[in-house]
Tab-separated table of C-alpha atoms and ligand atoms in Angstrom:
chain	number	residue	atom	x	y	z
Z	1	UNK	CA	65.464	24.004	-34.697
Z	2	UNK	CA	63.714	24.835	-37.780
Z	3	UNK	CA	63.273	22.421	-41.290
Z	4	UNK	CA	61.463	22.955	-44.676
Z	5	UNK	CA	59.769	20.281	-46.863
Z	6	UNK	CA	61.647	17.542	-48.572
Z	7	UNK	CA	62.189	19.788	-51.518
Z	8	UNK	CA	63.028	22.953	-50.541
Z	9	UNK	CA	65.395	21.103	-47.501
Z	10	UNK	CA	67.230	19.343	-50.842
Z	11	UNK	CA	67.340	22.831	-52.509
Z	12	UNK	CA	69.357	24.023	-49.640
Z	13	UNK	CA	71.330	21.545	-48.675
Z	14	UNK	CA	72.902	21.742	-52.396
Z	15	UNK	CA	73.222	25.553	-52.087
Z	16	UNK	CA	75.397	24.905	-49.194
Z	17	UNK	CA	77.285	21.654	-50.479
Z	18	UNK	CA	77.055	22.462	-54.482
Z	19	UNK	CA	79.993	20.014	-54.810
Z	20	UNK	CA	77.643	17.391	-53.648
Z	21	UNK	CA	75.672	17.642	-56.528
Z	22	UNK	CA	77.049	14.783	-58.649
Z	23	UNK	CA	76.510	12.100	-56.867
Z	24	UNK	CA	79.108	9.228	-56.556
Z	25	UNK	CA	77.971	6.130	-56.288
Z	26	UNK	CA	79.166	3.506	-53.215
Z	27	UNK	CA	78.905	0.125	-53.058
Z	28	UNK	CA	75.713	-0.145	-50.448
Z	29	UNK	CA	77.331	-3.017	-48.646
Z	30	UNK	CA	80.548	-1.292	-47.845
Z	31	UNK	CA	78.876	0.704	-45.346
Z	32	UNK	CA	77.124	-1.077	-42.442
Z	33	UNK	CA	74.849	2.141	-42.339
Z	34	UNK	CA	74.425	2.124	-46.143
Z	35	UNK	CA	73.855	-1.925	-46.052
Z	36	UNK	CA	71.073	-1.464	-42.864
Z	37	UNK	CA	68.930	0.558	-45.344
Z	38	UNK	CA	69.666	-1.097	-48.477
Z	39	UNK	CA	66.236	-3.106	-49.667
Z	40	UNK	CA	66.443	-6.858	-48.411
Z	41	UNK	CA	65.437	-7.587	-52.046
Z	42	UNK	CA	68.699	-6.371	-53.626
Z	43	UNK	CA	72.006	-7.903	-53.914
Z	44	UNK	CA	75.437	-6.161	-53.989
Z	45	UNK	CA	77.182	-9.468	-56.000
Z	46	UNK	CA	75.769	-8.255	-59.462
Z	47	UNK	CA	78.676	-5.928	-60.153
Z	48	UNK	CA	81.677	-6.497	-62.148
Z	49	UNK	CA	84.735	-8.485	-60.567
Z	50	UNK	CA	86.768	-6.540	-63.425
Z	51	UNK	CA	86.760	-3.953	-66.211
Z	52	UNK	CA	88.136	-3.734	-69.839
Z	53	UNK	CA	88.458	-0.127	-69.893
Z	54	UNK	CA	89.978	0.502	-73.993
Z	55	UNK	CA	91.323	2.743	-75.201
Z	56	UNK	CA	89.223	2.153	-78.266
Z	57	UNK	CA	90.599	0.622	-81.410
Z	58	UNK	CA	93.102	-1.327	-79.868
Z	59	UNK	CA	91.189	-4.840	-79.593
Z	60	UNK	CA	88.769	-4.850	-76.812
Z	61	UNK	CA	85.898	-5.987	-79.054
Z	62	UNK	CA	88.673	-9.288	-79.220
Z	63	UNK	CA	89.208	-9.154	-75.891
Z	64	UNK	CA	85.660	-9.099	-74.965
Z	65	UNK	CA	84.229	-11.808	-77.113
Z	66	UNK	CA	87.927	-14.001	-76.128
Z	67	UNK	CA	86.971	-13.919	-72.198
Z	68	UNK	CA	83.203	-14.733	-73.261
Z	69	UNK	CA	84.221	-18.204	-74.068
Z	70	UNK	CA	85.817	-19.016	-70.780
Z	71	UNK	CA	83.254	-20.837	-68.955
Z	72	UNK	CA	83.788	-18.898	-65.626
Z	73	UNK	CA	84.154	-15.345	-67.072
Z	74	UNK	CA	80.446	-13.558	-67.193
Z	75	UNK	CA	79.649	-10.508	-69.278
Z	76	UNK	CA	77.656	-7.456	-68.738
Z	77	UNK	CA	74.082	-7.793	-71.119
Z	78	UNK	CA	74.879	-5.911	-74.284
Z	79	UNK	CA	73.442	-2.505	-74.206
Z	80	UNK	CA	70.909	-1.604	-76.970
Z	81	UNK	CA	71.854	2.089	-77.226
Z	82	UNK	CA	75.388	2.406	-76.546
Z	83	UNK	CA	76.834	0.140	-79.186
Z	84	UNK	CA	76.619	-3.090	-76.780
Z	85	UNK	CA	78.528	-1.479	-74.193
Z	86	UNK	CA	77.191	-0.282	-70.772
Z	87	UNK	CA	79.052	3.108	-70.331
Z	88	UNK	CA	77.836	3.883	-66.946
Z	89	UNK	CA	81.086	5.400	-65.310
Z	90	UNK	CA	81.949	7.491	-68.163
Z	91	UNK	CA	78.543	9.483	-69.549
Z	92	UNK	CA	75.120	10.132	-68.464
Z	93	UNK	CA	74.378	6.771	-68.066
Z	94	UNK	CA	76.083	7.716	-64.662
Z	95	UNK	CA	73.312	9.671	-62.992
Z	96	UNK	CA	70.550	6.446	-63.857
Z	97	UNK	CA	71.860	5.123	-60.183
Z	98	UNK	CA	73.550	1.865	-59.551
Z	99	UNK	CA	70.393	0.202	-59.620
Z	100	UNK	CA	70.603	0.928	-63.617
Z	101	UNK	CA	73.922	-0.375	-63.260
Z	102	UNK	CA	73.658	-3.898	-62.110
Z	103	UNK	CA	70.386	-4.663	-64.361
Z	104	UNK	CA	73.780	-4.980	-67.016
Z	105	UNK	CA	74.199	-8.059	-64.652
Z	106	UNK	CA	73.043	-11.716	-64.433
Z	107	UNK	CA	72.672	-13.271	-60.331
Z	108	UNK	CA	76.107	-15.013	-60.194
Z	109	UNK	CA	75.474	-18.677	-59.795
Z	110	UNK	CA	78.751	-18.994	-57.408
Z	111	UNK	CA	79.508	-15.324	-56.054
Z	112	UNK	CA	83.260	-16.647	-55.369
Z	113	UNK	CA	83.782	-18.361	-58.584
Z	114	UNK	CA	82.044	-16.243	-61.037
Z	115	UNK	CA	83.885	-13.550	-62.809
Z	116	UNK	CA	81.514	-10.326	-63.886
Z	117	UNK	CA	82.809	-8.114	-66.184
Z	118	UNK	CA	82.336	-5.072	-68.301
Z	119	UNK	CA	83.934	-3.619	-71.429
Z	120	UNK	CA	83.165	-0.026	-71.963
Z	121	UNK	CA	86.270	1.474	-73.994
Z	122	UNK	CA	86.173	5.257	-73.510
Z	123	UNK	CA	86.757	4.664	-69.916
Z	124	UNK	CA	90.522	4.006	-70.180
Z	125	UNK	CA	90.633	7.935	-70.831
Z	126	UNK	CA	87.640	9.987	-69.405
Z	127	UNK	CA	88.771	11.996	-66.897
Z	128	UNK	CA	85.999	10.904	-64.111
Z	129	UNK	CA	85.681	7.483	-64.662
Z	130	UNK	CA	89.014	5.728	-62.167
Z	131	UNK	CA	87.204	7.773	-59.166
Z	132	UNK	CA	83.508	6.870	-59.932
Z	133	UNK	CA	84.732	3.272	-60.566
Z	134	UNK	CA	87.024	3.099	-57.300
Z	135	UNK	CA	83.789	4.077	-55.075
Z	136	UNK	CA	81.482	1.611	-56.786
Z	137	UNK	CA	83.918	-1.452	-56.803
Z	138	UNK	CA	86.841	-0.302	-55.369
Z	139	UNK	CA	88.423	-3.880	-55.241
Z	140	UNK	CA	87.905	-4.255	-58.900
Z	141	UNK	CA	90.794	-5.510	-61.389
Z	142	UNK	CA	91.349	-3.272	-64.397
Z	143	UNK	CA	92.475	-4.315	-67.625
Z	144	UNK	CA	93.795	-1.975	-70.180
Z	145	UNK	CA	94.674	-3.008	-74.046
Z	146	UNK	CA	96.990	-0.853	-75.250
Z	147	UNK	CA	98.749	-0.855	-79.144
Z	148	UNK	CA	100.803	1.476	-81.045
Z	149	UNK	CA	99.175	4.981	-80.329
Z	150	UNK	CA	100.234	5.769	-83.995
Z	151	UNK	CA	98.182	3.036	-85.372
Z	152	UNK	CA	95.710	3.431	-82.401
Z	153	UNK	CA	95.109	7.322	-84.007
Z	154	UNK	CA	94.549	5.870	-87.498
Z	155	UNK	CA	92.406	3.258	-87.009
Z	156	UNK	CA	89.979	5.713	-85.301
Z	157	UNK	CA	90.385	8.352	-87.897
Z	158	UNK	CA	89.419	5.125	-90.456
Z	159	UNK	CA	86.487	3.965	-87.946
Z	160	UNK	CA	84.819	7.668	-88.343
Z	161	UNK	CA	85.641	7.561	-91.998
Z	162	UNK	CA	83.315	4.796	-91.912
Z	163	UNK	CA	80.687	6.540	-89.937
Z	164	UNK	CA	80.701	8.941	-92.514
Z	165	UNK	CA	81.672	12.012	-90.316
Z	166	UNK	CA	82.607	14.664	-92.082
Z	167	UNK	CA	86.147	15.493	-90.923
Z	168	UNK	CA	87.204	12.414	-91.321
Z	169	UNK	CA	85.629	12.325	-94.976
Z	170	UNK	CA	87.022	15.639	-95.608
Z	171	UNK	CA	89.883	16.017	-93.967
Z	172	UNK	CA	93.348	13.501	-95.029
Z	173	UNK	CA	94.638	11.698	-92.335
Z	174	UNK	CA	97.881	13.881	-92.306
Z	175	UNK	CA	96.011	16.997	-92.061
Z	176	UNK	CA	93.712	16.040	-89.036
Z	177	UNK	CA	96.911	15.560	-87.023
Z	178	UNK	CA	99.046	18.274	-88.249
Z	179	UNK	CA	96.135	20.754	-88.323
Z	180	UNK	CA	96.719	23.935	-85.937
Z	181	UNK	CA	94.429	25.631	-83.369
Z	182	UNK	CA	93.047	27.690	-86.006
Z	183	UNK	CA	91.812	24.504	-87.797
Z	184	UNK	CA	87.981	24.432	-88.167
Z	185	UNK	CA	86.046	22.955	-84.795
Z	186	UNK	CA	85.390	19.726	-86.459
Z	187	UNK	CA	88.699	18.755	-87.440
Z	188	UNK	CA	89.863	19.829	-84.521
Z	189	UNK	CA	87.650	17.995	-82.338
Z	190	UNK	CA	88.524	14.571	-84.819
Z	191	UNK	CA	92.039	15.711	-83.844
Z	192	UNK	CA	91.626	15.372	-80.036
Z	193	UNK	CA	89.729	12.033	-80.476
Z	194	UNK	CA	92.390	10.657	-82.242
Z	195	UNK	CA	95.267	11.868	-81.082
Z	196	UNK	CA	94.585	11.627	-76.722
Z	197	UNK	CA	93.490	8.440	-76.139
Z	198	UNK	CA	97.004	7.642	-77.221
Z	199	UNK	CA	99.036	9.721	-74.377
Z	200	UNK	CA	98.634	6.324	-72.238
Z	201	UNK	CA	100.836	6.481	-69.274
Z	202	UNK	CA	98.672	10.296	-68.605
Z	203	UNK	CA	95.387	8.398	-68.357
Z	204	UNK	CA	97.262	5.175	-66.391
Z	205	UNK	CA	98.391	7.506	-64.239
Z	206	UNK	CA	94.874	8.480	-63.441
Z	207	UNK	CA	93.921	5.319	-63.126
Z	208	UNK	CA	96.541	4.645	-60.478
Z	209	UNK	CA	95.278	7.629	-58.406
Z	210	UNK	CA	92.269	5.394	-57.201
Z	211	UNK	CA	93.417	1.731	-57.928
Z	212	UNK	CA	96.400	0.029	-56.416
Z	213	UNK	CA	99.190	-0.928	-58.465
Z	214	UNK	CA	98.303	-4.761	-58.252
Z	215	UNK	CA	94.747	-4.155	-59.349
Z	216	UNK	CA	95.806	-2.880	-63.024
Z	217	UNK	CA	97.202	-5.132	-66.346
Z	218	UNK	CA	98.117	-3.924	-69.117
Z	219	UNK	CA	97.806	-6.390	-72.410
Z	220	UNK	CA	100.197	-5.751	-75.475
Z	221	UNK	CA	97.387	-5.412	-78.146
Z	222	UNK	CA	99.694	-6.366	-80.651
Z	223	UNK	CA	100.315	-9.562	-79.317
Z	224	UNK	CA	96.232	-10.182	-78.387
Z	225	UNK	CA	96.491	-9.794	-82.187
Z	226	UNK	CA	98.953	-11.879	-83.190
Z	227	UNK	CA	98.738	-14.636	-80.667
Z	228	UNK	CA	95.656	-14.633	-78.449
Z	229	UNK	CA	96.144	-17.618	-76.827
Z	230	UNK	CA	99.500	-16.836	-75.281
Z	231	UNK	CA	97.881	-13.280	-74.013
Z	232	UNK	CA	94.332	-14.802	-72.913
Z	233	UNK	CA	97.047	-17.180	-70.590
Z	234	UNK	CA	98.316	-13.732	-68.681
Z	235	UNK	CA	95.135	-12.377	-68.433
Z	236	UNK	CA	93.541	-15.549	-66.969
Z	237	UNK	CA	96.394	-15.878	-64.230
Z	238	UNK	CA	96.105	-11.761	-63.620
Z	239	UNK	CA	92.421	-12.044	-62.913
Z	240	UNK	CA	92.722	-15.821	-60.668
Z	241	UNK	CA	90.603	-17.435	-62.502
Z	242	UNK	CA	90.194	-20.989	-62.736
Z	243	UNK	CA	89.962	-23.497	-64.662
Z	244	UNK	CA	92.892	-22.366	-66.563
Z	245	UNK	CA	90.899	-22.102	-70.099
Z	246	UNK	CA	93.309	-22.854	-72.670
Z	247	UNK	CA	92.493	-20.843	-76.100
Z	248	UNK	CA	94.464	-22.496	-78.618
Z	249	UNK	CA	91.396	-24.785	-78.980
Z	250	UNK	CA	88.965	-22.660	-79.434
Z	251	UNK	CA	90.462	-20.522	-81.860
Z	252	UNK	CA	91.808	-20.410	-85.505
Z	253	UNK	CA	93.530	-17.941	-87.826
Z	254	UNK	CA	91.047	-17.330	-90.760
Z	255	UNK	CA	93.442	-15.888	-93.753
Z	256	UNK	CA	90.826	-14.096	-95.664
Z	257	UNK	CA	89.982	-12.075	-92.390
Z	258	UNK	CA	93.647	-11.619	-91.817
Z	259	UNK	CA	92.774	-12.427	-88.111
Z	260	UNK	CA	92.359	-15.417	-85.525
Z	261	UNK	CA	88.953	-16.078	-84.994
Z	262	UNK	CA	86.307	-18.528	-83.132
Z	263	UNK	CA	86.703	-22.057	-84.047
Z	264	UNK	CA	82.971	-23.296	-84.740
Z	265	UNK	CA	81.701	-26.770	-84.715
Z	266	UNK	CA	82.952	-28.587	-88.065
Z	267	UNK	CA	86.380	-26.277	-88.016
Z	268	UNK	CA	84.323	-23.386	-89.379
Z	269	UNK	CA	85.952	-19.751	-88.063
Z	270	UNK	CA	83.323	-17.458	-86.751
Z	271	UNK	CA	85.177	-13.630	-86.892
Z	272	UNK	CA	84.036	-10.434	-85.921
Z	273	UNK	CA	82.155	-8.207	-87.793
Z	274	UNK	CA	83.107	-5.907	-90.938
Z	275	UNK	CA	83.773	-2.924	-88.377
Z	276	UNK	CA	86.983	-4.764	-86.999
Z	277	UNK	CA	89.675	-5.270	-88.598
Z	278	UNK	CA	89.250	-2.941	-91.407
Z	279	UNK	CA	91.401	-2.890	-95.234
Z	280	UNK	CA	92.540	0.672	-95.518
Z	281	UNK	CA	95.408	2.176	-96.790
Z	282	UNK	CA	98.708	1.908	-95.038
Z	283	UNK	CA	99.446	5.145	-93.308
Z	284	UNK	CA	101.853	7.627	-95.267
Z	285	UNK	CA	105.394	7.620	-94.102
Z	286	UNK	CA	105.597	11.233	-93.723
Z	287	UNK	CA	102.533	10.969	-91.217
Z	288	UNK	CA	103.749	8.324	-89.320
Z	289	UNK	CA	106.961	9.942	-89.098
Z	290	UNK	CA	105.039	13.135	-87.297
Z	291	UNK	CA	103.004	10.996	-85.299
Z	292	UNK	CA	106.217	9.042	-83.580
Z	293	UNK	CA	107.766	12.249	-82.956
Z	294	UNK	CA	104.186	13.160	-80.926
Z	295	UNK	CA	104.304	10.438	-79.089
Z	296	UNK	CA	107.716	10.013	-78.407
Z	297	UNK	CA	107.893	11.613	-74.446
Z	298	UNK	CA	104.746	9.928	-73.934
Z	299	UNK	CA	105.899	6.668	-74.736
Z	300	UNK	CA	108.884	7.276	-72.637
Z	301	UNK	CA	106.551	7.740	-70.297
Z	302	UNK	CA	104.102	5.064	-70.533
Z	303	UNK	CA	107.616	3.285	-70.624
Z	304	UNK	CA	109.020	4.517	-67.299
Z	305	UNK	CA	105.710	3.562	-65.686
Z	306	UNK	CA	105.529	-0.072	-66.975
Z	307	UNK	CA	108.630	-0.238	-65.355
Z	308	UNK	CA	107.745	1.339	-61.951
Z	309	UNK	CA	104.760	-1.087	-61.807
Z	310	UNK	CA	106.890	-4.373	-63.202
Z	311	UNK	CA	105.271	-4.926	-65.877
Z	312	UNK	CA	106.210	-6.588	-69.353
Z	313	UNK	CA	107.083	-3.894	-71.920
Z	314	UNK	CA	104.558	-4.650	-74.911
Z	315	UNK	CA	106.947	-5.274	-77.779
Z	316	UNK	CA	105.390	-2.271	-79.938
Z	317	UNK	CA	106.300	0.015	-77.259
Z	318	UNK	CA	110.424	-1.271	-76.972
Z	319	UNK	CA	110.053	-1.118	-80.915
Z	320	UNK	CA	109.021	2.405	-81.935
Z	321	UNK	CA	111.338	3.334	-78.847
Z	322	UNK	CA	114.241	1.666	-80.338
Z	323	UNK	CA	113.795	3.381	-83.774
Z	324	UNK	CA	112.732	6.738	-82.355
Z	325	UNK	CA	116.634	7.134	-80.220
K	401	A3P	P1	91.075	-2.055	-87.301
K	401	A3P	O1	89.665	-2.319	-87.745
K	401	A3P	O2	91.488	-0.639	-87.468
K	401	A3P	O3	92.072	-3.030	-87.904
K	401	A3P	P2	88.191	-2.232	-80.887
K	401	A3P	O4	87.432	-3.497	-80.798
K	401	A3P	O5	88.819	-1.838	-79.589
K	401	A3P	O6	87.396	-1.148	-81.534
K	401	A3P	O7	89.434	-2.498	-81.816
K	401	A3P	C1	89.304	-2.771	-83.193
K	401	A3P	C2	90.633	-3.328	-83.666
K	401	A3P	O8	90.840	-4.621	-83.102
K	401	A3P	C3	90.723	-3.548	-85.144
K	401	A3P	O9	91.139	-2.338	-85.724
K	401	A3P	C4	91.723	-4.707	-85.268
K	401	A3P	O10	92.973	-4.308	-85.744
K	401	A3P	C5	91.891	-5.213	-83.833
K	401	A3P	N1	91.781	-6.658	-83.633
K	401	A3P	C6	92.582	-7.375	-82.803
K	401	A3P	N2	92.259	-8.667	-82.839
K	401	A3P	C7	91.235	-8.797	-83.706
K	401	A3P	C8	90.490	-9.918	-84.176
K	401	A3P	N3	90.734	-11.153	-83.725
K	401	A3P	N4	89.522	-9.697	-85.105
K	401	A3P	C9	89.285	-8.433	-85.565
K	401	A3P	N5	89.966	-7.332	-85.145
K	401	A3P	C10	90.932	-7.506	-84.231
């Protein structure tokens, strides 16, 4: 029997299992083995009870600042390089180790009653993320906010607009979704960001590939807009949380924002920043014409699994059905 130094042994071993060479992460007390050698000095409670997994544009800033104020609901520290969110599943962030991972996290004071969570909004549809999240917290819920894909597309293609990137500055709206494959790279690539988020029920699908049925809610971002408190109710009884928070205090529609926001000491509002809930332009007819005729079989999709899994059809969703037949 012959061996090599540490190395050259780990040099070989991934010549001969090259698969193995992205790791994926367990949870270290799922394993008795893994759990034996796991550092007496570590904890496996300071991981997340639940994600908020996006898309982005569709309210999860909201949503994440809306379960903040529930006095049993814990958040992930804000991340200084990765615009508050932790992206660890979806990016490079990954291959820091879980030990990165659940520095995001406070010690829960009560492991049972404490709810951890994490909003990170490109996970909802990068490919890897369901499996790297099922092996690190495989009894996780999942929460997914999901609005008209239509408006979902523009509100990105506004959001980059605002980061000054080029396409979106140079580009019209109606040509970076009509644009064919022999469009230049950048609109192109503004294209795919827009438009695939929106095929939902592909990325669910995903989802459901690693997570059970029961684990995953889907919140009608329309409503989250339009009446928080009702949605925050679903969400709280999803999750099993308790005390059963109830929002309508805390909140208050401001009508210069256009939005419902925190109700401060005094009655003041206290809304989100500039960057949500942007004043642009309606969309043109013609382009949201195209667009619902995109997204059409995908909806019918998304619509066929909302049924297979019980859930309530968001109201945007039976709409744009209704006037697309
Ligand atoms: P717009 O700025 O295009 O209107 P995300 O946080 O996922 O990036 O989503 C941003 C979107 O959240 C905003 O898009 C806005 O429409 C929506 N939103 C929902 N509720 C909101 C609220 N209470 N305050 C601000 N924006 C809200």
């Amino acid at each position: 029997l012959q061996t090599l130094p540490p190395l050259q042994l780990a040099e070989k071993y991934f010549q001969i299992f090259p698969e193995e060479m992205d790791p994926l992460w367990q949870n270290p007390c799922h394993d008795k083995r893994h759990k034996d050698i796991w550092s007496k000095e570590k904890t496996c409670d300071r991981l997340p009870k639940f994600l908020v997994v996006g898309p982005q544009k569709t309210g999860t800033t909201a949503l994440h600042l809306l379960l903040t104020l529930h006095p049993a609901i814990i958040s992930s520290f804000p991340s200084p390089v990765t615009f508050e969110e932790v992206q660890f599943f979806n990016g490079p962030n990954y291959h820091n180790g879980i030990d990165w991972y659940m520095d995001f996290f406070p010690f829960p004071s009560n492991v049972s009653t404490d709810f951890m969570f994490e909003k990170s909004a490109n996970y909802f549809d990068t490919e890897l993320v369901p499996k790297r999240a099922a092996a690190l917290v495989p009894r996780a819920k999942i929460i997914a906010v999901l609005i008209n894909p239509v408006d979902r597309a523009y509100s990105w293609y506004q959001h980059q607009r605002a980061h000054q990137d080029p396409a979106a500055i140079n580009y019209t709206f109606h040509q970076v979704v009509t644009g064919g494959p022999s469009s230049s790279k950048e609109l192109l690539v503004l294209q795919s960001r827009c438009l695939k988020p929106g095929e939902y029920a592909a990325h669910l699908e995903r989802w459901l590939v690693h997570f059970q049925s029961r684990q995953l809610y889907v919140v009608d971002g329309s409503l989250l807009r339009s009446n928080p408190a009702l949605v925050m109710e679903g969400i709280q009884r999803f999750l099993g949380v308790t005390p059963i928070f109830n929002y309508t205090q805390a909140l208050m529609f401001d009508e210069s924002k256009g939005f419902w926001c925190q109700r401060m000491e005094g009655g003041r509002p206290k809304c989100l920043g500039k960057s949500k809930g942007r004043k642009y332009l309606e969309m043109a007819p013609e382009t949201r014409a195209f667009l619902m005729e995109y997204y059409r079989e995908h909806n019918l999709e998304l619509l066929r699994l909302l049924n297979r899994l019980g859930q309530t059809l968001p109201l945007w969703l039976r709409e744009e059905l209704q006037s697309s037949s």
